[in-house]
Amino acid sequence: MINSEFPVLQDSSNDGQGDTMSLSMSVSELDDPVEGKGKKKRGRPGKQGVGNKKARRSPVDKGGRRPNGVAHQNGEGTDPSTLFEVVKQGKSAMQSVIDDWIESYKQDRDLALLDLINFFIQCSGCKGTVRIEMFRNMQNAEIIRKMTEEFDEDSGDYPLTMAGPQWKKFRYNFCEFIMVLIRQCQYSIIYDEYMMDTVISLLTGLSDSQVRAFRHTSTLAAMKLMTALVNVALNLSINQDNTQRQYEAERNKVAGKRANEKLELLLEKRKELQENQDEIENMMNSIFKGIFVHRYRDAIAEIRAICIEEIGVWMKLYSDAFLNDSYLKYVGWTLHDRQGEVRLKCLKALQTLYTNRELFPKLELFTNRFKDRIVSMTLDKEYDVAVEAIRLVTLILHGSEDALSNEDCENVYHLVYSAHRPVAVAAGEFLHRKLFSRHDPQAEEALAKRRGRNSPNGNLIRMLVLFFLESELHEHAAYLVDSLWDSSQDLLKDWDCMVELLLEDPVPGEEVLGDRHESALIELMVCTIRQAAEAHPPVGRGTGKRVLTAKEKKTQIDDKNRLTEHLIVALPMLLSKYQTDSEKVANLLQIPQFFDLEVYSSGRMEKHLDALLKQIRVVVEKHTEMDVLEACSKTYSILCSEEYTIMNRVDIARSQLIDELTDRFAHSVEDLLQEADEADDDDIYNVLSTLKKLTAFHNAHDLTKWDLFKNCYRLLKMGIEQGSMPEQIAVQALQCSHYSVLWQLVKVTEGFPSKDDLVALRRVVKSFLAVCQQCLSNVNTPVKEQAFMLLCDLLMIFSHQLVNGGRDALQPLVFNPDSSLQNELLNFVLDHVFIDQDDENQSMEGDEEDEANKIEALHKRRNLLAAFCKLIIYDIVDMPAAADIFKQYMKYYNDYGDIIKETLSKARQMDKIQCAKTLILSLQQLFNELILDQGPNLDRTSSHVSGIKELARRFALTFGLDQIKTREAVATLHKDGIEFAFKVPNPKGPEYPPPNLAFLEVLCEFSSKLLRQDKKTVHSYLEKFMTEYMMERREDVWLPLIAYRNSLLTGGDDDRLSVTTGTSSTSKASTVRSKRGRPAQHKKRPDEESVEGSWVIRNDTLQTPGGLHTPQLTSTVLRENPRQAADHIPDQDSSEPGSEPDYMHNPQMQMSWLDQQKMEEVNRKERGGMNYMKSRTGGVRQQVRGLMEDDAEPIFEDVMMSSRGQLEDMNEEFEDTMVIDLPASRNRRERAELRPDFFDSTAIMEDDSGFGMQMF
């Protein structure tokens, strides 16, 4: 029977007097043996008498560890004198540590148990110590309450949660200690009805504590204790079975040979084993019902994970006792846990069970009940959980193919296209197991003798092609190959079989590969070749190329040699068969880049090279598709590498091809120019087809000696002058001319150019830039877009950065765009990027092809915008041009928000002040547009005004929290905004508000980014534009001025910390709320009043006409931690960095337009701010302390992962074999009163200043 409390120790001395031990008891006193009276009751065995008791070893003999758990102190520090210190240091073998403890237990089990109790207490991070009189006289709950009071609450860390290798090792040692303790005590001590009762009672009490450290540590200890007991119970079960077999064998002997004494001994042994088994089951039942049932649904995920991990171990070790639905249901319920860590433990626990196929019959009911949940977890938001879920589903499939439906399998199939490689690889293993595993040994043996298309892989490759084609949602062959690479390499590397399927005619009765199947097979084959040659995942999977191991490197070299050997002969034949199919040819032409090209010369295979070059030339002649021509160009480029001996042979073939194309192009251009308007379709086709081929080759090859720029320029000039040039010819001519200019620049930069070379190149560039600028006004959109992109690229290349790196000689080639060209580029962006397509979207709705076209069009517009933004951030185009871009931020946020954000960030890094001027300029432009649209009397509540204010708020957030760095920029922004608001007087007279006065309401959004002293300075600057009449007005039309003034005055007295911390400790939204409850001591003294102070008083006392109140403003700045504010208050006579004197004497921080005003207000602002902060320091500290005390006590509750209805439904499907106690949560009332978690990630404001993707 396990007692719920520690056994209360009775006096065991002969004279009957109480044996009370003081806290100062010495070691020698503790070592004095006490004569026992025998066993008092169950669980309280008596102590041995003096005559029978062995002499105890001294603490020094045991390594300096005192058995009562109290550390031995000396002048030099603390020795490892407790079990906790010994286990923490891990220097002693755990076996010897346990043996020492067992020896001390045999001598005095009370003191040994006290040592063990203190071990668990100290492992929880508690500084308290259980004394011997506490152990004897106090109940379990009282001791735990006492230890809770002595717990160090200053830190939330305890040994199990501390970081570092030492504490990681401690966790391992802690678990090992418990396992070894039970293993060493399994034959005697654990059955004495004392040691285990005490330990289990302690752990049960600690596991019910509200202190997380106690609950976590005791739960881990209890679960490991349970695992150790399961091992003991398993051994007992085996011994019982052996004893029973021996007894049956002895009893079945004939009467003369039967040994009755042996039978009696076996019966006695069987009875003893059964009693021990009952004791162990009693202990396990107490741990399971008293600890596991409550803690598997603990509020702390790590505690829940421990429980689930260990129950999986129990099921695996002792499946006869634990692998039933009464225990499996806990794992099934926890599959719905909200924490990925716990779900992961559930899946791993189940994997160990499903790995053993003999256990499948016991798992059948569980599989049927929770299969749907496991399959759905393959889409878990935590990738680690999804991977383990897929592996578990694979194990279920391996054990029983009938367990999963087709729908279940299809849910896993599509994951082979996942961008997360571990998920995709796990799905690939599932796919391999389902589709490509052969289960018929006889058929496999018969097929193994065949080769090529009739080999075992022949049918599997067809199946793979069919699967790829049926994956209608995905067309990424490289991802499919990568997913299957680890599990199906033999299949994917069978290039012989793939080539035979493509080249050879099918045998009678064999299904013929259709055109789509052949295209898919070629695409898959090329992907397998790339994967084998490069030995890394495709783009989009993985974090980049990793360093290959020696084994992987050898495999890569072997695969490359093998694929070269197979395909160097087959590739020309494949190109010959499919030379008219552009898609197949484009894929096949990628193969040579993965060859080991030395094989052509070393293997005497030049004839195959000639055959390949011949086929490539035929492809160039037959096709005009750019992807095919670019593939041909790239193949020539690879074969022409100087490192290979075949270069000369390939160069000759390439030159012959280019000569022929150039001659044809020159003649066709002449014909076209001569016929002009009378040119027919054949003339246009001849020019266009030849120009496409030359452009594709000019991209990868230097064709400057053929001087293609001349004829291309002639075509462009004719198109500009006559306006009749076909758009495709103009686009290709622009592109070819661009390549020609770049190749000429490469020649100039690589050598030592003469002045004539630079002049000639400058003339070419200037003429080409002029042509591109003229093309911006072309009627054809593709021509305009091409000209715009080339203009941006050329202006970037031939900018001032061209001379960087010591290339001053290239200065004549630098081009700076004039204002007219900048305006043309900007207007092009505004006309072709920021456009509404609502009408088009409505007409195209529902058409997948049109949807793809819209996405492609958006991608093109994003490229146009990015090209122009690069000119801004590299200081090629003046920054004010960005105002027209920034003002579109909110309207086109979904399409271009990331690009505009990045441009703004880069612009601020380049010039903070100019960037601030550009931001306010963009807001002014929007405001002017609104005035033109609605007139001077704006509706301040309209969505248009709100949109401008929201844009200003977003701009304000981009300044960040470091106000010191942005100080001058923000002040300049306010200055420009104030001047804009007042620069145009009202034509009706000075008593009417200026037309732009409403802009001050937009400017309010930036007030929170001003430092305290800058707010007053800006306010003073504002008053220069105001008349006395304006100060006294309270009508609605003057509300923007009132709001802006209040935003500058807010925080002027209590923002003292903003100078040192770089953040504002108050916000605009806090002004109204904080002033209502502010004590009288916060008000300014009469002798500290200033102009600003009198304005505040006057503003508070005057009544707004019509009962209007000053609008409460919404802050956009994060508040500073109150405790930090209180701790960082400087002394009144200290000079803080970034303070007003430091600001005024630092030339880098001065704002020229504010210098004189700041000098006049320095002393008054310092004095007022200091006095105010000192007056509220005490209140702040007291308030913060109170808040921390309220939140300091940890709150724990039992959290069920499923609703009550779900639990009842689940219970109906399980046949319980034991009583499981599932009490309702005892902390339900506390749970209803929980305070909001202010550190919840969902409650933190999104940082709009960070950009998720890089554009440049």
Short mmCIF file of C-alpha atoms in Angstrom, two decimals, residues 771-1164:
data_model
loop_
_atom_site.label_atom_id
_atom_site.label_comp_id
_atom_site.label_asym_id
_atom_site.label_seq_id
_atom_site.Cartn_x
_atom_site.Cartn_y
_atom_site.Cartn_z
CA VAL A 771 17.53 55.04 -79.58
CA CYS A 772 16.22 53.39 -76.40
CA GLN A 773 14.92 56.73 -75.14
CA GLN A 774 13.12 57.29 -78.42
CA CYS A 775 11.63 53.80 -78.21
CA LEU A 776 9.95 54.73 -74.91
CA SER A 777 7.35 56.55 -76.97
CA ASN A 778 6.75 53.58 -79.28
CA VAL A 779 3.18 52.47 -79.76
CA ASN A 780 4.02 48.83 -79.05
CA THR A 781 4.15 47.98 -75.35
CA PRO A 782 6.72 45.13 -75.69
CA VAL A 783 9.12 47.51 -77.45
CA LYS A 784 8.67 50.16 -74.77
CA GLU A 785 9.19 47.66 -71.96
CA GLN A 786 12.30 46.26 -73.60
CA ALA A 787 13.73 49.74 -74.16
CA PHE A 788 12.98 50.71 -70.56
CA MET A 789 14.72 47.65 -69.10
CA LEU A 790 17.77 48.13 -71.32
CA LEU A 791 17.94 51.83 -70.41
CA CYS A 792 17.90 51.02 -66.71
CA ASP A 793 20.53 48.32 -67.11
CA LEU A 794 22.84 50.49 -69.22
CA LEU A 795 22.50 53.49 -66.88
CA MET A 796 23.41 51.17 -64.02
CA ILE A 797 26.41 49.70 -65.84
CA PHE A 798 27.75 52.99 -67.21
CA SER A 799 27.17 54.93 -63.99
CA HIS A 800 29.73 56.50 -61.68
CA GLN A 801 30.42 53.05 -60.23
CA LEU A 802 32.14 52.05 -63.46
CA VAL A 803 35.33 53.81 -62.38
CA ASN A 804 35.44 52.16 -58.94
CA GLY A 805 38.28 49.80 -58.18
CA GLY A 806 41.01 51.89 -59.79
CA ARG A 807 39.42 52.06 -63.23
CA ASP A 808 39.68 55.82 -63.63
CA ALA A 809 40.60 55.38 -67.29
CA LEU A 810 36.96 54.46 -67.98
CA GLN A 811 35.70 57.87 -66.89
CA PRO A 812 34.78 58.85 -70.48
CA LEU A 813 32.27 56.00 -70.50
CA VAL A 814 30.28 57.30 -67.50
CA PHE A 815 26.79 58.53 -68.40
CA ASN A 816 24.55 60.47 -66.03
CA PRO A 817 20.89 60.75 -67.06
CA ASP A 818 19.61 64.30 -67.48
CA SER A 819 16.36 65.49 -65.96
CA SER A 820 14.34 64.83 -69.11
CA LEU A 821 15.43 61.20 -69.25
CA GLN A 822 14.72 60.78 -65.52
CA ASN A 823 11.24 62.19 -66.02
CA GLU A 824 10.60 59.90 -68.95
CA LEU A 825 11.64 56.86 -66.94
CA LEU A 826 9.49 57.92 -64.00
CA ASN A 827 6.47 58.57 -66.20
CA PHE A 828 6.92 55.18 -67.80
CA VAL A 829 6.81 53.52 -64.38
CA LEU A 830 3.71 55.46 -63.36
CA ASP A 831 1.95 54.60 -66.63
CA HIS A 832 2.91 50.94 -66.94
CA VAL A 833 3.46 49.70 -63.38
CA PHE A 834 0.90 51.43 -61.17
CA ILE A 835 -2.17 50.55 -63.19
CA ASP A 836 -5.58 49.15 -62.25
CA GLN A 837 -6.69 45.98 -63.95
CA ASP A 838 -10.02 45.44 -62.27
CA ASP A 839 -11.88 45.36 -65.56
CA GLU A 840 -9.45 42.87 -67.05
CA ASN A 841 -9.56 40.73 -63.91
CA GLN A 842 -13.34 40.53 -64.11
CA SER A 843 -13.27 39.48 -67.73
CA MET A 844 -10.56 36.88 -67.14
CA GLU A 845 -12.04 35.46 -63.97
CA GLY A 846 -12.31 31.69 -63.83
CA ASP A 847 -9.85 30.93 -66.62
CA GLU A 848 -6.73 29.21 -65.31
CA GLU A 849 -4.69 30.15 -68.37
CA ASP A 850 -5.68 33.77 -68.05
CA GLU A 851 -4.88 33.63 -64.35
CA ALA A 852 -1.39 32.45 -65.24
CA ASN A 853 -1.10 35.29 -67.74
CA LYS A 854 -2.06 37.80 -65.07
CA ILE A 855 0.59 36.43 -62.75
CA GLU A 856 3.15 36.66 -65.54
CA ALA A 857 2.11 40.25 -66.25
CA LEU A 858 2.46 41.14 -62.57
CA HIS A 859 5.91 39.57 -62.51
CA LYS A 860 6.91 41.70 -65.50
CA ARG A 861 5.64 44.88 -63.85
CA ARG A 862 7.55 44.04 -60.66
CA ASN A 863 10.72 43.74 -62.73
CA LEU A 864 10.08 47.13 -64.30
CA LEU A 865 9.61 48.74 -60.90
CA ALA A 866 12.68 47.03 -59.44
CA ALA A 867 14.84 48.21 -62.35
CA PHE A 868 13.86 51.84 -61.72
CA CYS A 869 14.21 51.56 -57.93
CA LYS A 870 17.77 50.33 -58.37
CA LEU A 871 18.59 53.57 -60.13
CA ILE A 872 17.30 55.47 -57.10
CA ILE A 873 19.18 53.57 -54.43
CA TYR A 874 22.44 53.72 -56.41
CA ASP A 875 22.10 57.50 -56.73
CA ILE A 876 21.72 57.46 -60.49
CA VAL A 877 18.26 59.00 -60.45
CA ASP A 878 17.61 61.84 -58.01
CA MET A 879 15.93 60.68 -54.80
CA PRO A 880 12.93 63.07 -55.01
CA ALA A 881 11.76 60.95 -57.93
CA ALA A 882 11.08 58.22 -55.38
CA ALA A 883 8.24 60.33 -53.91
CA ASP A 884 5.98 59.17 -56.73
CA ILE A 885 6.91 55.59 -55.86
CA PHE A 886 6.52 55.87 -52.09
CA LYS A 887 3.05 57.39 -52.30
CA GLN A 888 1.79 54.21 -53.98
CA TYR A 889 2.82 52.06 -51.03
CA MET A 890 -0.62 51.54 -49.48
CA LYS A 891 -2.62 51.33 -52.70
CA TYR A 892 -0.37 48.71 -54.27
CA TYR A 893 0.89 47.07 -51.11
CA ASN A 894 0.00 43.51 -52.17
CA ASP A 895 1.77 43.80 -55.52
CA TYR A 896 4.81 45.96 -54.80
CA GLY A 897 4.92 46.50 -51.03
CA ASP A 898 8.13 44.54 -50.53
CA ILE A 899 9.94 46.40 -53.32
CA ILE A 900 8.90 49.84 -52.06
CA LYS A 901 9.88 48.89 -48.50
CA GLU A 902 13.33 47.79 -49.58
CA THR A 903 13.78 50.92 -51.68
CA LEU A 904 12.85 53.07 -48.70
CA SER A 905 15.27 51.21 -46.46
CA LYS A 906 18.16 51.53 -48.91
CA ALA A 907 17.38 55.20 -49.52
CA ARG A 908 17.47 55.93 -45.79
CA GLN A 909 20.85 54.20 -45.50
CA MET A 910 22.13 56.40 -48.31
CA ASP A 911 20.89 59.77 -46.97
CA LYS A 912 18.56 59.98 -43.97
CA ILE A 913 17.65 63.64 -44.37
CA GLN A 914 17.01 63.47 -48.09
CA CYS A 915 14.94 60.32 -47.58
CA ALA A 916 12.82 62.11 -44.96
CA LYS A 917 12.27 65.00 -47.36
CA THR A 918 11.20 62.51 -50.01
CA LEU A 919 8.72 60.88 -47.66
CA ILE A 920 7.06 64.15 -46.73
CA LEU A 921 7.07 65.13 -50.40
CA SER A 922 5.14 61.97 -51.29
CA LEU A 923 2.54 62.78 -48.62
CA GLN A 924 2.31 66.36 -49.89
CA GLN A 925 1.68 65.10 -53.42
CA LEU A 926 -1.14 62.88 -52.23
CA PHE A 927 -2.59 65.77 -50.23
CA ASN A 928 -2.46 68.10 -53.23
CA GLU A 929 -4.18 65.49 -55.39
CA LEU A 930 -6.90 65.22 -52.78
CA ILE A 931 -7.33 69.01 -52.66
CA LEU A 932 -7.69 69.11 -56.45
CA ASP A 933 -10.23 66.31 -56.33
CA GLN A 934 -12.38 67.40 -53.36
CA GLY A 935 -11.66 71.09 -53.06
CA PRO A 936 -10.20 73.01 -50.09
CA ASN A 937 -12.92 71.90 -47.65
CA LEU A 938 -11.76 68.37 -46.98
CA ASP A 939 -13.86 65.80 -45.19
CA ARG A 940 -11.38 64.76 -42.52
CA THR A 941 -13.32 61.56 -41.83
CA SER A 942 -13.24 60.37 -45.45
CA SER A 943 -11.41 57.21 -46.46
CA HIS A 944 -9.01 59.22 -48.64
CA VAL A 945 -7.78 61.30 -45.70
CA SER A 946 -7.58 58.20 -43.53
CA GLY A 947 -5.53 56.54 -46.25
CA ILE A 948 -2.99 59.35 -46.25
CA LYS A 949 -2.78 59.22 -42.45
CA GLU A 950 -2.31 55.46 -42.54
CA LEU A 951 0.48 55.87 -45.08
CA ALA A 952 2.11 58.44 -42.79
CA ARG A 953 1.82 56.00 -39.89
CA ARG A 954 3.54 53.29 -41.93
CA PHE A 955 6.28 55.73 -42.89
CA ALA A 956 6.73 56.65 -39.23
CA LEU A 957 7.18 53.00 -38.28
CA THR A 958 10.07 52.66 -40.73
CA PHE A 959 12.12 55.12 -38.67
CA GLY A 960 12.50 52.43 -36.01
CA LEU A 961 12.98 52.91 -32.28
CA ASP A 962 16.44 54.47 -32.23
CA GLN A 963 15.48 58.13 -32.22
CA ILE A 964 19.07 59.33 -31.85
CA LYS A 965 19.98 58.04 -35.31
CA THR A 966 16.91 59.52 -36.99
CA ARG A 967 16.80 62.74 -34.94
CA GLU A 968 17.84 65.18 -37.62
CA ALA A 969 15.84 63.47 -40.35
CA VAL A 970 12.58 63.53 -38.37
CA ALA A 971 13.06 67.18 -37.41
CA THR A 972 13.64 68.09 -41.05
CA LEU A 973 10.49 66.21 -42.00
CA HIS A 974 8.46 68.25 -39.50
CA LYS A 975 10.02 71.47 -40.72
CA ASP A 976 9.04 70.76 -44.34
CA GLY A 977 5.58 69.69 -43.27
CA ILE A 978 4.97 72.87 -41.27
CA GLU A 979 6.16 75.06 -44.12
CA PHE A 980 3.89 73.22 -46.54
CA ALA A 981 0.87 73.67 -44.27
CA PHE A 982 1.33 77.45 -43.96
CA LYS A 983 3.06 78.44 -47.19
CA VAL A 984 -0.19 79.19 -49.07
CA PRO A 985 -2.36 81.78 -47.28
CA ASN A 986 -6.11 81.65 -47.53
CA PRO A 987 -7.30 84.08 -50.21
CA LYS A 988 -10.31 84.98 -48.03
CA GLY A 989 -8.10 86.55 -45.39
CA PRO A 990 -5.87 85.76 -42.41
CA GLU A 991 -8.85 84.89 -40.19
CA TYR A 992 -9.46 81.81 -42.35
CA PRO A 993 -7.28 78.69 -42.11
CA PRO A 994 -4.64 78.09 -44.80
CA PRO A 995 -5.80 75.62 -47.47
CA ASN A 996 -3.12 73.08 -46.48
CA LEU A 997 -3.71 73.31 -42.72
CA ALA A 998 -5.31 69.86 -42.66
CA PHE A 999 -1.92 68.44 -43.58
CA LEU A 1000 -0.86 68.98 -39.96
CA GLU A 1001 -3.12 66.09 -38.99
CA VAL A 1002 -1.04 63.86 -41.26
CA LEU A 1003 2.13 65.27 -39.72
CA CYS A 1004 0.90 64.23 -36.27
CA GLU A 1005 1.83 60.64 -37.11
CA PHE A 1006 5.52 61.58 -36.98
CA SER A 1007 5.41 63.45 -33.66
CA SER A 1008 6.14 60.32 -31.65
CA LYS A 1009 9.48 60.01 -33.44
CA LEU A 1010 10.70 63.36 -32.05
CA LEU A 1011 12.85 63.57 -28.96
CA ARG A 1012 11.45 65.51 -26.02
CA GLN A 1013 13.60 68.58 -26.55
CA ASP A 1014 12.99 68.46 -30.31
CA LYS A 1015 9.23 68.47 -29.77
CA LYS A 1016 9.49 71.80 -27.98
CA THR A 1017 11.81 73.20 -30.62
CA VAL A 1018 9.49 72.14 -33.42
CA HIS A 1019 6.60 73.64 -31.47
CA SER A 1020 8.47 76.91 -31.25
CA TYR A 1021 9.07 76.80 -34.99
CA LEU A 1022 5.37 76.13 -35.51
CA GLU A 1023 4.46 79.21 -33.47
CA LYS A 1024 6.44 81.40 -35.87
CA PHE A 1025 3.80 80.66 -38.50
CA MET A 1026 0.87 81.15 -36.14
CA THR A 1027 -0.88 84.33 -35.24
CA GLU A 1028 -2.53 85.08 -31.92
CA TYR A 1029 -5.87 84.67 -33.66
CA MET A 1030 -4.94 81.09 -34.71
CA MET A 1031 -3.98 80.16 -31.15
CA GLU A 1032 -7.40 81.07 -29.84
CA ARG A 1033 -9.54 79.32 -32.50
CA ARG A 1034 -11.41 76.11 -31.58
CA GLU A 1035 -13.65 75.55 -34.60
CA ASP A 1036 -13.57 72.27 -36.51
CA VAL A 1037 -11.44 73.69 -39.31
CA TRP A 1038 -8.70 74.46 -36.78
CA LEU A 1039 -8.68 70.98 -35.23
CA PRO A 1040 -5.66 69.78 -37.27
CA LEU A 1041 -3.61 72.62 -35.79
CA ILE A 1042 -4.87 71.84 -32.28
CA ALA A 1043 -4.12 68.14 -32.72
CA TYR A 1044 -0.63 68.80 -34.05
CA ARG A 1045 0.19 71.21 -31.23
CA ASN A 1046 -1.01 68.70 -28.66
CA SER A 1047 1.10 65.98 -30.25
CA LEU A 1048 4.16 68.19 -29.86
CA LEU A 1049 3.32 69.11 -26.27
CA THR A 1050 2.50 65.54 -25.26
CA GLY A 1051 5.49 63.95 -23.58
CA GLY A 1052 7.36 67.21 -23.47
CA ASP A 1053 7.65 66.95 -19.69
CA ASP A 1054 7.69 63.20 -19.10
CA ASP A 1055 9.81 61.99 -21.99
CA ARG A 1056 13.05 62.46 -20.11
CA LEU A 1057 14.43 59.05 -20.94
CA SER A 1058 14.18 59.29 -24.70
CA VAL A 1059 17.60 60.92 -24.99
CA THR A 1060 19.51 58.12 -23.33
CA THR A 1061 17.55 55.13 -24.53
CA GLY A 1062 16.68 56.24 -28.02
CA THR A 1063 12.98 55.44 -27.46
CA SER A 1064 10.06 57.42 -26.17
CA SER A 1065 8.74 56.26 -22.84
CA THR A 1066 5.29 57.66 -23.44
CA SER A 1067 3.00 57.78 -26.41
CA LYS A 1068 0.37 60.07 -27.68
CA ALA A 1069 -2.40 57.68 -26.82
CA SER A 1070 -1.33 57.64 -23.19
CA THR A 1071 -1.78 61.36 -22.55
CA VAL A 1072 -5.47 61.44 -21.82
CA ARG A 1073 -5.45 58.27 -19.76
CA SER A 1074 -2.34 59.07 -17.75
CA LYS A 1075 -3.32 62.60 -16.84
CA ARG A 1076 -6.60 61.56 -15.28
CA GLY A 1077 -5.02 59.49 -12.56
CA ARG A 1078 -1.81 61.47 -12.19
CA PRO A 1079 -1.10 62.66 -8.61
CA ALA A 1080 -0.75 66.32 -7.80
CA GLN A 1081 3.00 66.08 -7.46
CA HIS A 1082 3.31 65.55 -11.21
CA LYS A 1083 2.18 69.08 -11.97
CA LYS A 1084 4.74 71.75 -12.71
CA ARG A 1085 5.68 74.14 -10.00
CA PRO A 1086 4.89 77.81 -10.60
CA ASP A 1087 8.53 78.79 -10.84
CA GLU A 1088 9.07 76.25 -13.63
CA GLU A 1089 6.36 77.54 -15.92
CA SER A 1090 7.42 78.44 -19.43
CA VAL A 1091 5.81 79.48 -22.65
CA GLU A 1092 5.01 75.84 -23.38
CA GLY A 1093 3.69 75.30 -19.88
CA SER A 1094 1.39 78.29 -20.09
CA TRP A 1095 0.09 76.97 -23.41
CA VAL A 1096 -0.78 73.66 -21.81
CA ILE A 1097 -2.60 75.39 -18.94
CA ARG A 1098 -4.42 77.70 -21.30
CA ASN A 1099 -5.37 74.79 -23.52
CA ASP A 1100 -6.80 72.90 -20.56
CA THR A 1101 -8.82 75.80 -19.22
CA LEU A 1102 -10.34 77.14 -22.43
CA GLN A 1103 -13.57 75.54 -23.52
CA THR A 1104 -13.93 74.38 -27.10
CA PRO A 1105 -16.94 75.98 -28.78
CA GLY A 1106 -19.79 73.62 -29.37
CA GLY A 1107 -18.70 71.17 -26.70
CA LEU A 1108 -15.90 69.75 -28.87
CA HIS A 1109 -13.01 68.04 -27.14
CA THR A 1110 -9.45 67.77 -28.30
CA PRO A 1111 -9.27 64.52 -30.26
CA GLN A 1112 -7.37 61.69 -28.64
CA LEU A 1113 -4.48 60.71 -30.87
CA THR A 1114 -3.36 57.21 -31.61
CA SER A 1115 0.27 56.46 -30.88
CA THR A 1116 2.49 54.56 -33.29
CA VAL A 1117 5.45 54.12 -30.98
CA LEU A 1118 6.14 51.22 -28.65
CA ARG A 1119 6.30 52.03 -24.96
CA GLU A 1120 9.42 51.50 -22.98
CA ASN A 1121 9.49 49.01 -20.13
CA PRO A 1122 8.53 50.94 -16.94
CA ARG A 1123 11.16 49.14 -14.93
CA GLN A 1124 13.85 50.14 -17.40
CA ALA A 1125 12.60 53.68 -17.24
CA ALA A 1126 12.85 53.76 -13.47
CA ASP A 1127 16.28 52.14 -13.41
CA HIS A 1128 17.79 54.48 -15.99
CA ILE A 1129 16.82 57.82 -14.39
CA PRO A 1130 20.06 59.80 -14.15
CA ASP A 1131 21.04 62.15 -11.40
CA GLN A 1132 20.14 65.77 -11.89
CA ASP A 1133 23.74 66.90 -12.20
CA SER A 1134 24.82 64.17 -14.62
CA SER A 1135 25.48 64.80 -18.27
CA GLU A 1136 23.98 61.97 -20.31
CA PRO A 1137 25.12 60.96 -23.79
CA GLY A 1138 22.79 62.38 -26.37
CA SER A 1139 21.48 65.01 -23.94
CA GLU A 1140 20.83 68.58 -24.97
CA PRO A 1141 24.37 69.94 -24.22
CA ASP A 1142 25.90 66.98 -26.04
CA TYR A 1143 23.48 67.50 -28.91
CA MET A 1144 24.32 71.18 -29.28
CA HIS A 1145 28.08 70.71 -29.27
CA ASN A 1146 28.15 67.78 -31.67
CA PRO A 1147 28.35 69.11 -35.25
CA GLN A 1148 27.08 65.81 -36.68
CA MET A 1149 23.82 66.07 -34.73
CA GLN A 1150 23.00 69.74 -35.25
CA MET A 1151 19.96 70.88 -37.18
CA SER A 1152 20.83 74.23 -38.64
CA TRP A 1153 17.28 75.56 -38.66
CA LEU A 1154 16.88 74.84 -34.95
CA ASP A 1155 20.25 75.90 -33.52
CA GLN A 1156 19.33 79.30 -32.24
CA GLN A 1157 16.04 78.22 -30.70
CA LYS A 1158 17.62 75.23 -28.98
CA MET A 1159 20.33 77.35 -27.33
CA GLU A 1160 17.64 79.49 -25.74
CA GLU A 1161 15.72 76.55 -24.25
CA VAL A 1162 18.46 74.18 -23.10
CA ASN A 1163 18.57 75.06 -19.39
CA ARG A 1164 14.83 75.31 -18.92
#
